[in-house]
């Protein structure tokens, strides 16, 4: 197989699957611009939010299972994942638009520690997102090592409504309509 063919196969694979945790960083970056928008998947509708703790760079903990009462949009991402980084400003805008009617929780799957995540948040000045971290990748295991980014919408009872694996346009009318299912719009 020629080098060009191999590069095209790898790029296409990343574009279809999102960021793969086991792939090298250079592969992650190369597929970003070719990434197609993913679709909403309702296969796991009704499943409960995991009772797992995540932490922030200051060591504060958040139990995801205790977030019932308000719908939650849970996003798994990493600083090395180009499609993830593309989504972060859109998720920050989404959080701003819904205010206290929707909790947007972004949880980094970076293994490198809090420093990378804190630096990324400081560099990007997100106003509504907090730098939650899952350094042991417990969420990744819970979601069967799904590709990054993966975003799951939970209703106010903590039950999954739908999920999206891969890059998604969170500013689209389709996204707002789908989120409306959980926030009552």
PDB file of C-alpha atoms in Angstrom:
ATOM      1  CA  UNK A   1       0.000   0.000   0.000  1.00  0.00           C
ATOM      2  CA  UNK A   2       1.439   3.371  -0.929  1.00  0.00           C
ATOM      3  CA  UNK A   3       2.035   6.077   1.659  1.00  0.00           C
ATOM      4  CA  UNK A   4      -0.682   8.276   0.062  1.00  0.00           C
ATOM      5  CA  UNK A   5      -3.235   5.438   0.149  1.00  0.00           C
ATOM      6  CA  UNK A   6      -2.423   4.714   3.769  1.00  0.00           C
ATOM      7  CA  UNK A   7      -2.812   8.404   4.668  1.00  0.00           C
ATOM      8  CA  UNK A   8      -6.219   8.527   2.950  1.00  0.00           C
ATOM      9  CA  UNK A   9      -7.397   5.368   4.722  1.00  0.00           C
ATOM     10  CA  UNK A  10      -6.293   6.692   8.136  1.00  0.00           C
ATOM     11  CA  UNK A  11      -7.878  10.118   7.523  1.00  0.00           C
ATOM     12  CA  UNK A  12     -11.151   8.547   6.400  1.00  0.00           C
ATOM     13  CA  UNK A  13     -11.177   6.276   9.459  1.00  0.00           C
ATOM     14  CA  UNK A  14     -10.764   9.212  11.822  1.00  0.00           C
ATOM     15  CA  UNK A  15     -13.409  11.206   9.965  1.00  0.00           C
ATOM     16  CA  UNK A  16     -15.938   8.426  10.402  1.00  0.00           C
ATOM     17  CA  UNK A  17     -15.140   7.445  13.986  1.00  0.00           C
ATOM     18  CA  UNK A  18     -14.197  10.694  15.711  1.00  0.00           C
ATOM     19  CA  UNK A  19     -11.115  10.772  17.872  1.00  0.00           C
ATOM     20  CA  UNK A  20      -9.874   7.373  18.923  1.00  0.00           C
ATOM     21  CA  UNK A  21      -8.211   7.358  22.333  1.00  0.00           C
ATOM     22  CA  UNK A  22      -5.558   4.911  21.145  1.00  0.00           C
ATOM     23  CA  UNK A  23      -4.553   6.739  17.953  1.00  0.00           C
ATOM     24  CA  UNK A  24      -1.503   9.000  17.892  1.00  0.00           C
ATOM     25  CA  UNK A  25      -2.022  12.754  18.164  1.00  0.00           C
ATOM     26  CA  UNK A  26      -0.956  13.445  14.575  1.00  0.00           C
ATOM     27  CA  UNK A  27      -3.747  11.196  13.284  1.00  0.00           C
ATOM     28  CA  UNK A  28      -6.251  12.977  15.496  1.00  0.00           C
ATOM     29  CA  UNK A  29      -5.283  16.353  14.067  1.00  0.00           C
ATOM     30  CA  UNK A  30      -5.293  15.213  10.425  1.00  0.00           C
ATOM     31  CA  UNK A  31      -8.926  14.111  10.442  1.00  0.00           C
ATOM     32  CA  UNK A  32     -10.411  17.232  11.978  1.00  0.00           C
ATOM     33  CA  UNK A  33     -11.206  19.163   8.839  1.00  0.00           C
ATOM     34  CA  UNK A  34     -12.697  16.118   7.088  1.00  0.00           C
ATOM     35  CA  UNK A  35     -14.955  15.186  10.030  1.00  0.00           C
ATOM     36  CA  UNK A  36     -18.579  14.864   9.003  1.00  0.00           C
ATOM     37  CA  UNK A  37     -21.277  15.929  11.430  1.00  0.00           C
ATOM     38  CA  UNK A  38     -22.531  12.955  13.425  1.00  0.00           C
ATOM     39  CA  UNK A  39     -26.124  12.023  14.076  1.00  0.00           C
ATOM     40  CA  UNK A  40     -28.300  11.687  17.158  1.00  0.00           C
ATOM     41  CA  UNK A  41     -28.481   8.099  18.422  1.00  0.00           C
ATOM     42  CA  UNK A  42     -31.395   7.017  20.641  1.00  0.00           C
ATOM     43  CA  UNK A  43     -30.211   3.428  21.130  1.00  0.00           C
ATOM     44  CA  UNK A  44     -29.481   3.935  24.835  1.00  0.00           C
ATOM     45  CA  UNK A  45     -32.532   6.072  25.692  1.00  0.00           C
ATOM     46  CA  UNK A  46     -33.709   5.436  29.248  1.00  0.00           C
ATOM     47  CA  UNK A  47     -30.313   4.368  30.635  1.00  0.00           C
ATOM     48  CA  UNK A  48     -29.307   6.129  33.851  1.00  0.00           C
ATOM     49  CA  UNK A  49     -26.493   8.651  34.184  1.00  0.00           C
ATOM     50  CA  UNK A  50     -23.420   7.016  35.761  1.00  0.00           C
ATOM     51  CA  UNK A  51     -22.783   7.498  39.480  1.00  0.00           C
ATOM     52  CA  UNK A  52     -19.191   8.552  38.902  1.00  0.00           C
ATOM     53  CA  UNK A  53     -17.122  11.392  40.317  1.00  0.00           C
ATOM     54  CA  UNK A  54     -15.133  13.840  38.216  1.00  0.00           C
ATOM     55  CA  UNK A  55     -12.885  16.584  39.547  1.00  0.00           C
ATOM     56  CA  UNK A  56     -11.666  20.025  38.554  1.00  0.00           C
ATOM     57  CA  UNK A  57      -8.051  21.268  38.585  1.00  0.00           C
ATOM     58  CA  UNK A  58      -8.513  22.596  42.139  1.00  0.00           C
ATOM     59  CA  UNK A  59      -9.554  19.136  43.379  1.00  0.00           C
ATOM     60  CA  UNK A  60     -13.270  19.889  43.768  1.00  0.00           C
ATOM     61  CA  UNK A  61     -15.408  16.809  43.033  1.00  0.00           C
ATOM     62  CA  UNK A  62     -18.699  16.457  41.199  1.00  0.00           C
ATOM     63  CA  UNK A  63     -20.850  13.316  41.352  1.00  0.00           C
ATOM     64  CA  UNK A  64     -22.618  13.106  38.016  1.00  0.00           C
ATOM     65  CA  UNK A  65     -25.412  10.972  39.453  1.00  0.00           C
ATOM     66  CA  UNK A  66     -26.317  13.798  41.839  1.00  0.00           C
ATOM     67  CA  UNK A  67     -27.112  16.182  38.967  1.00  0.00           C
ATOM     68  CA  UNK A  68     -30.750  15.111  38.674  1.00  0.00           C
ATOM     69  CA  UNK A  69     -33.391  17.817  38.693  1.00  0.00           C
ATOM     70  CA  UNK A  70     -32.150  19.661  35.612  1.00  0.00           C
ATOM     71  CA  UNK A  71     -31.367  18.181  32.183  1.00  0.00           C
ATOM     72  CA  UNK A  72     -27.649  17.548  31.611  1.00  0.00           C
ATOM     73  CA  UNK A  73     -25.682  17.609  28.373  1.00  0.00           C
ATOM     74  CA  UNK A  74     -22.549  15.588  29.188  1.00  0.00           C
ATOM     75  CA  UNK A  75     -19.633  15.980  26.776  1.00  0.00           C
ATOM     76  CA  UNK A  76     -16.552  13.729  26.797  1.00  0.00           C
ATOM     77  CA  UNK A  77     -13.591  15.404  25.121  1.00  0.00           C
ATOM     78  CA  UNK A  78      -9.778  15.747  25.234  1.00  0.00           C
ATOM     79  CA  UNK A  79      -7.249  18.498  24.560  1.00  0.00           C
ATOM     80  CA  UNK A  80      -5.563  16.376  21.858  1.00  0.00           C
ATOM     81  CA  UNK A  81      -8.817  15.798  19.933  1.00  0.00           C
ATOM     82  CA  UNK A  82      -9.314  18.374  17.160  1.00  0.00           C
ATOM     83  CA  UNK A  83     -13.088  17.777  16.711  1.00  0.00           C
ATOM     84  CA  UNK A  84     -13.489  18.083  20.487  1.00  0.00           C
ATOM     85  CA  UNK A  85     -11.726  21.436  20.531  1.00  0.00           C
ATOM     86  CA  UNK A  86     -13.869  22.593  17.604  1.00  0.00           C
ATOM     87  CA  UNK A  87     -17.016  21.855  19.638  1.00  0.00           C
ATOM     88  CA  UNK A  88     -15.994  23.553  22.891  1.00  0.00           C
ATOM     89  CA  UNK A  89     -16.887  27.169  21.894  1.00  0.00           C
ATOM     90  CA  UNK A  90     -20.214  25.911  20.528  1.00  0.00           C
ATOM     91  CA  UNK A  91     -20.931  24.135  23.821  1.00  0.00           C
ATOM     92  CA  UNK A  92     -20.014  27.288  25.755  1.00  0.00           C
ATOM     93  CA  UNK A  93     -22.492  29.276  23.632  1.00  0.00           C
ATOM     94  CA  UNK A  94     -25.098  26.555  24.126  1.00  0.00           C
ATOM     95  CA  UNK A  95     -24.655  26.714  27.909  1.00  0.00           C
ATOM     96  CA  UNK A  96     -25.065  30.497  27.770  1.00  0.00           C
ATOM     97  CA  UNK A  97     -28.269  30.208  25.752  1.00  0.00           C
ATOM     98  CA  UNK A  98     -29.984  27.754  28.088  1.00  0.00           C
ATOM     99  CA  UNK A  99     -28.840  29.226  31.407  1.00  0.00           C
ATOM    100  CA  UNK A 100     -30.101  27.212  34.364  1.00  0.00           C
ATOM    101  CA  UNK A 101     -32.532  25.151  32.214  1.00  0.00           C
ATOM    102  CA  UNK A 102     -29.663  22.900  31.027  1.00  0.00           C
ATOM    103  CA  UNK A 103     -26.379  21.945  32.671  1.00  0.00           C
ATOM    104  CA  UNK A 104     -23.615  21.551  30.097  1.00  0.00           C
ATOM    105  CA  UNK A 105     -20.866  19.467  31.678  1.00  0.00           C
ATOM    106  CA  UNK A 106     -17.671  18.899  29.714  1.00  0.00           C
ATOM    107  CA  UNK A 107     -15.394  16.168  31.089  1.00  0.00           C
ATOM    108  CA  UNK A 108     -11.858  15.823  29.778  1.00  0.00           C
ATOM    109  CA  UNK A 109     -10.560  12.328  29.126  1.00  0.00           C
ATOM    110  CA  UNK A 110      -6.944  13.555  29.095  1.00  0.00           C
ATOM    111  CA  UNK A 111      -4.568  11.258  30.927  1.00  0.00           C
ATOM    112  CA  UNK A 112      -1.956  14.023  31.238  1.00  0.00           C
ATOM    113  CA  UNK A 113      -3.522  15.575  34.296  1.00  0.00           C
ATOM    114  CA  UNK A 114      -5.254  18.758  35.260  1.00  0.00           C
ATOM    115  CA  UNK A 115      -2.507  21.073  33.993  1.00  0.00           C
ATOM    116  CA  UNK A 116      -3.317  20.536  30.297  1.00  0.00           C
ATOM    117  CA  UNK A 117      -7.033  21.017  30.843  1.00  0.00           C
ATOM    118  CA  UNK A 118      -6.604  24.093  33.046  1.00  0.00           C
ATOM    119  CA  UNK A 119      -4.243  25.656  30.478  1.00  0.00           C
ATOM    120  CA  UNK A 120      -6.690  24.945  27.645  1.00  0.00           C
ATOM    121  CA  UNK A 121      -9.575  26.551  29.549  1.00  0.00           C
ATOM    122  CA  UNK A 122      -7.446  29.568  30.504  1.00  0.00           C
ATOM    123  CA  UNK A 123      -6.345  30.031  26.899  1.00  0.00           C
ATOM    124  CA  UNK A 124      -9.922  29.888  25.566  1.00  0.00           C
ATOM    125  CA  UNK A 125     -11.734  31.951  28.224  1.00  0.00           C
ATOM    126  CA  UNK A 126     -14.899  29.841  28.333  1.00  0.00           C
ATOM    127  CA  UNK A 127     -17.561  31.699  30.282  1.00  0.00           C
ATOM    128  CA  UNK A 128     -20.052  28.903  31.012  1.00  0.00           C
ATOM    129  CA  UNK A 129     -18.057  25.664  30.918  1.00  0.00           C
ATOM    130  CA  UNK A 130     -16.064  24.291  33.824  1.00  0.00           C
ATOM    131  CA  UNK A 131     -12.872  22.208  33.444  1.00  0.00           C
ATOM    132  CA  UNK A 132     -14.024  18.815  34.758  1.00  0.00           C
ATOM    133  CA  UNK A 133     -11.537  15.961  34.446  1.00  0.00           C
ATOM    134  CA  UNK A 134     -11.839  12.162  34.421  1.00  0.00           C
ATOM    135  CA  UNK A 135      -8.153  11.176  34.692  1.00  0.00           C
ATOM    136  CA  UNK A 136      -8.887   7.464  35.145  1.00  0.00           C
ATOM    137  CA  UNK A 137     -11.183   7.453  32.072  1.00  0.00           C
ATOM    138  CA  UNK A 138     -13.992   5.857  34.067  1.00  0.00           C
ATOM    139  CA  UNK A 139     -16.564   7.561  31.843  1.00  0.00           C
ATOM    140  CA  UNK A 140     -14.820   6.248  28.754  1.00  0.00           C
ATOM    141  CA  UNK A 141     -15.102   2.746  30.192  1.00  0.00           C
ATOM    142  CA  UNK A 142     -18.732   3.313  31.186  1.00  0.00           C
ATOM    143  CA  UNK A 143     -19.550   4.323  27.604  1.00  0.00           C
ATOM    144  CA  UNK A 144     -17.620   1.349  26.134  1.00  0.00           C
ATOM    145  CA  UNK A 145     -14.597   3.407  25.036  1.00  0.00           C
ATOM    146  CA  UNK A 146     -16.684   5.484  22.676  1.00  0.00           C
ATOM    147  CA  UNK A 147     -14.759   7.780  20.296  1.00  0.00           C
ATOM    148  CA  UNK A 148     -14.265  11.395  21.256  1.00  0.00           C
ATOM    149  CA  UNK A 149     -16.094  13.664  21.276  1.00  0.00           C
ATOM    150  CA  UNK A 150     -19.191  11.929  22.621  1.00  0.00           C
ATOM    151  CA  UNK A 151     -22.088  13.936  24.033  1.00  0.00           C
ATOM    152  CA  UNK A 152     -25.037  12.488  25.939  1.00  0.00           C
ATOM    153  CA  UNK A 153     -28.270  14.299  26.808  1.00  0.00           C
ATOM    154  CA  UNK A 154     -29.934  13.274  30.082  1.00  0.00           C
ATOM    155  CA  UNK A 155     -33.377  14.412  31.159  1.00  0.00           C
ATOM    156  CA  UNK A 156     -34.105  15.886  34.604  1.00  0.00           C
ATOM    157  CA  UNK A 157     -34.593  12.353  36.012  1.00  0.00           C
ATOM    158  CA  UNK A 158     -31.075  11.337  34.956  1.00  0.00           C
ATOM    159  CA  UNK A 159     -32.231   9.129  32.068  1.00  0.00           C
ATOM    160  CA  UNK A 160     -30.495   9.237  28.719  1.00  0.00           C
ATOM    161  CA  UNK A 161     -32.488  10.848  25.909  1.00  0.00           C
ATOM    162  CA  UNK A 162     -29.898  10.487  23.135  1.00  0.00           C
ATOM    163  CA  UNK A 163     -26.188  10.654  22.371  1.00  0.00           C
ATOM    164  CA  UNK A 164     -23.932  11.875  19.601  1.00  0.00           C
ATOM    165  CA  UNK A 165     -20.589  10.255  18.803  1.00  0.00           C
ATOM    166  CA  UNK A 166     -18.233  12.558  16.935  1.00  0.00           C
ATOM    167  CA  UNK A 167     -18.335  16.156  15.800  1.00  0.00           C
ATOM    168  CA  UNK A 168     -21.710  17.913  15.953  1.00  0.00           C
ATOM    169  CA  UNK A 169     -22.941  21.425  15.182  1.00  0.00           C
ATOM    170  CA  UNK A 170     -24.300  22.529  18.571  1.00  0.00           C
ATOM    171  CA  UNK A 171     -25.394  25.862  17.080  1.00  0.00           C
ATOM    172  CA  UNK A 172     -27.796  24.215  14.614  1.00  0.00           C
ATOM    173  CA  UNK A 173     -31.590  24.295  14.729  1.00  0.00           C
ATOM    174  CA  UNK A 174     -31.509  20.485  14.828  1.00  0.00           C
ATOM    175  CA  UNK A 175     -29.439  20.571  18.036  1.00  0.00           C
ATOM    176  CA  UNK A 176     -31.781  23.098  19.670  1.00  0.00           C
ATOM    177  CA  UNK A 177     -34.827  21.027  18.715  1.00  0.00           C
ATOM    178  CA  UNK A 178     -33.270  17.811  20.062  1.00  0.00           C
ATOM    179  CA  UNK A 179     -32.268  19.489  23.345  1.00  0.00           C
ATOM    180  CA  UNK A 180     -35.787  20.893  23.578  1.00  0.00           C
ATOM    181  CA  UNK A 181     -37.009  17.346  24.256  1.00  0.00           C
ATOM    182  CA  UNK A 182     -35.336  17.442  27.657  1.00  0.00           C
ATOM    183  CA  UNK A 183     -35.793  21.098  28.584  1.00  0.00           C
ATOM    184  CA  UNK A 184     -39.461  21.210  27.612  1.00  0.00           C
ATOM    185  CA  UNK A 185     -39.394  23.450  24.558  1.00  0.00           C
TER     186      UNK A 185
END
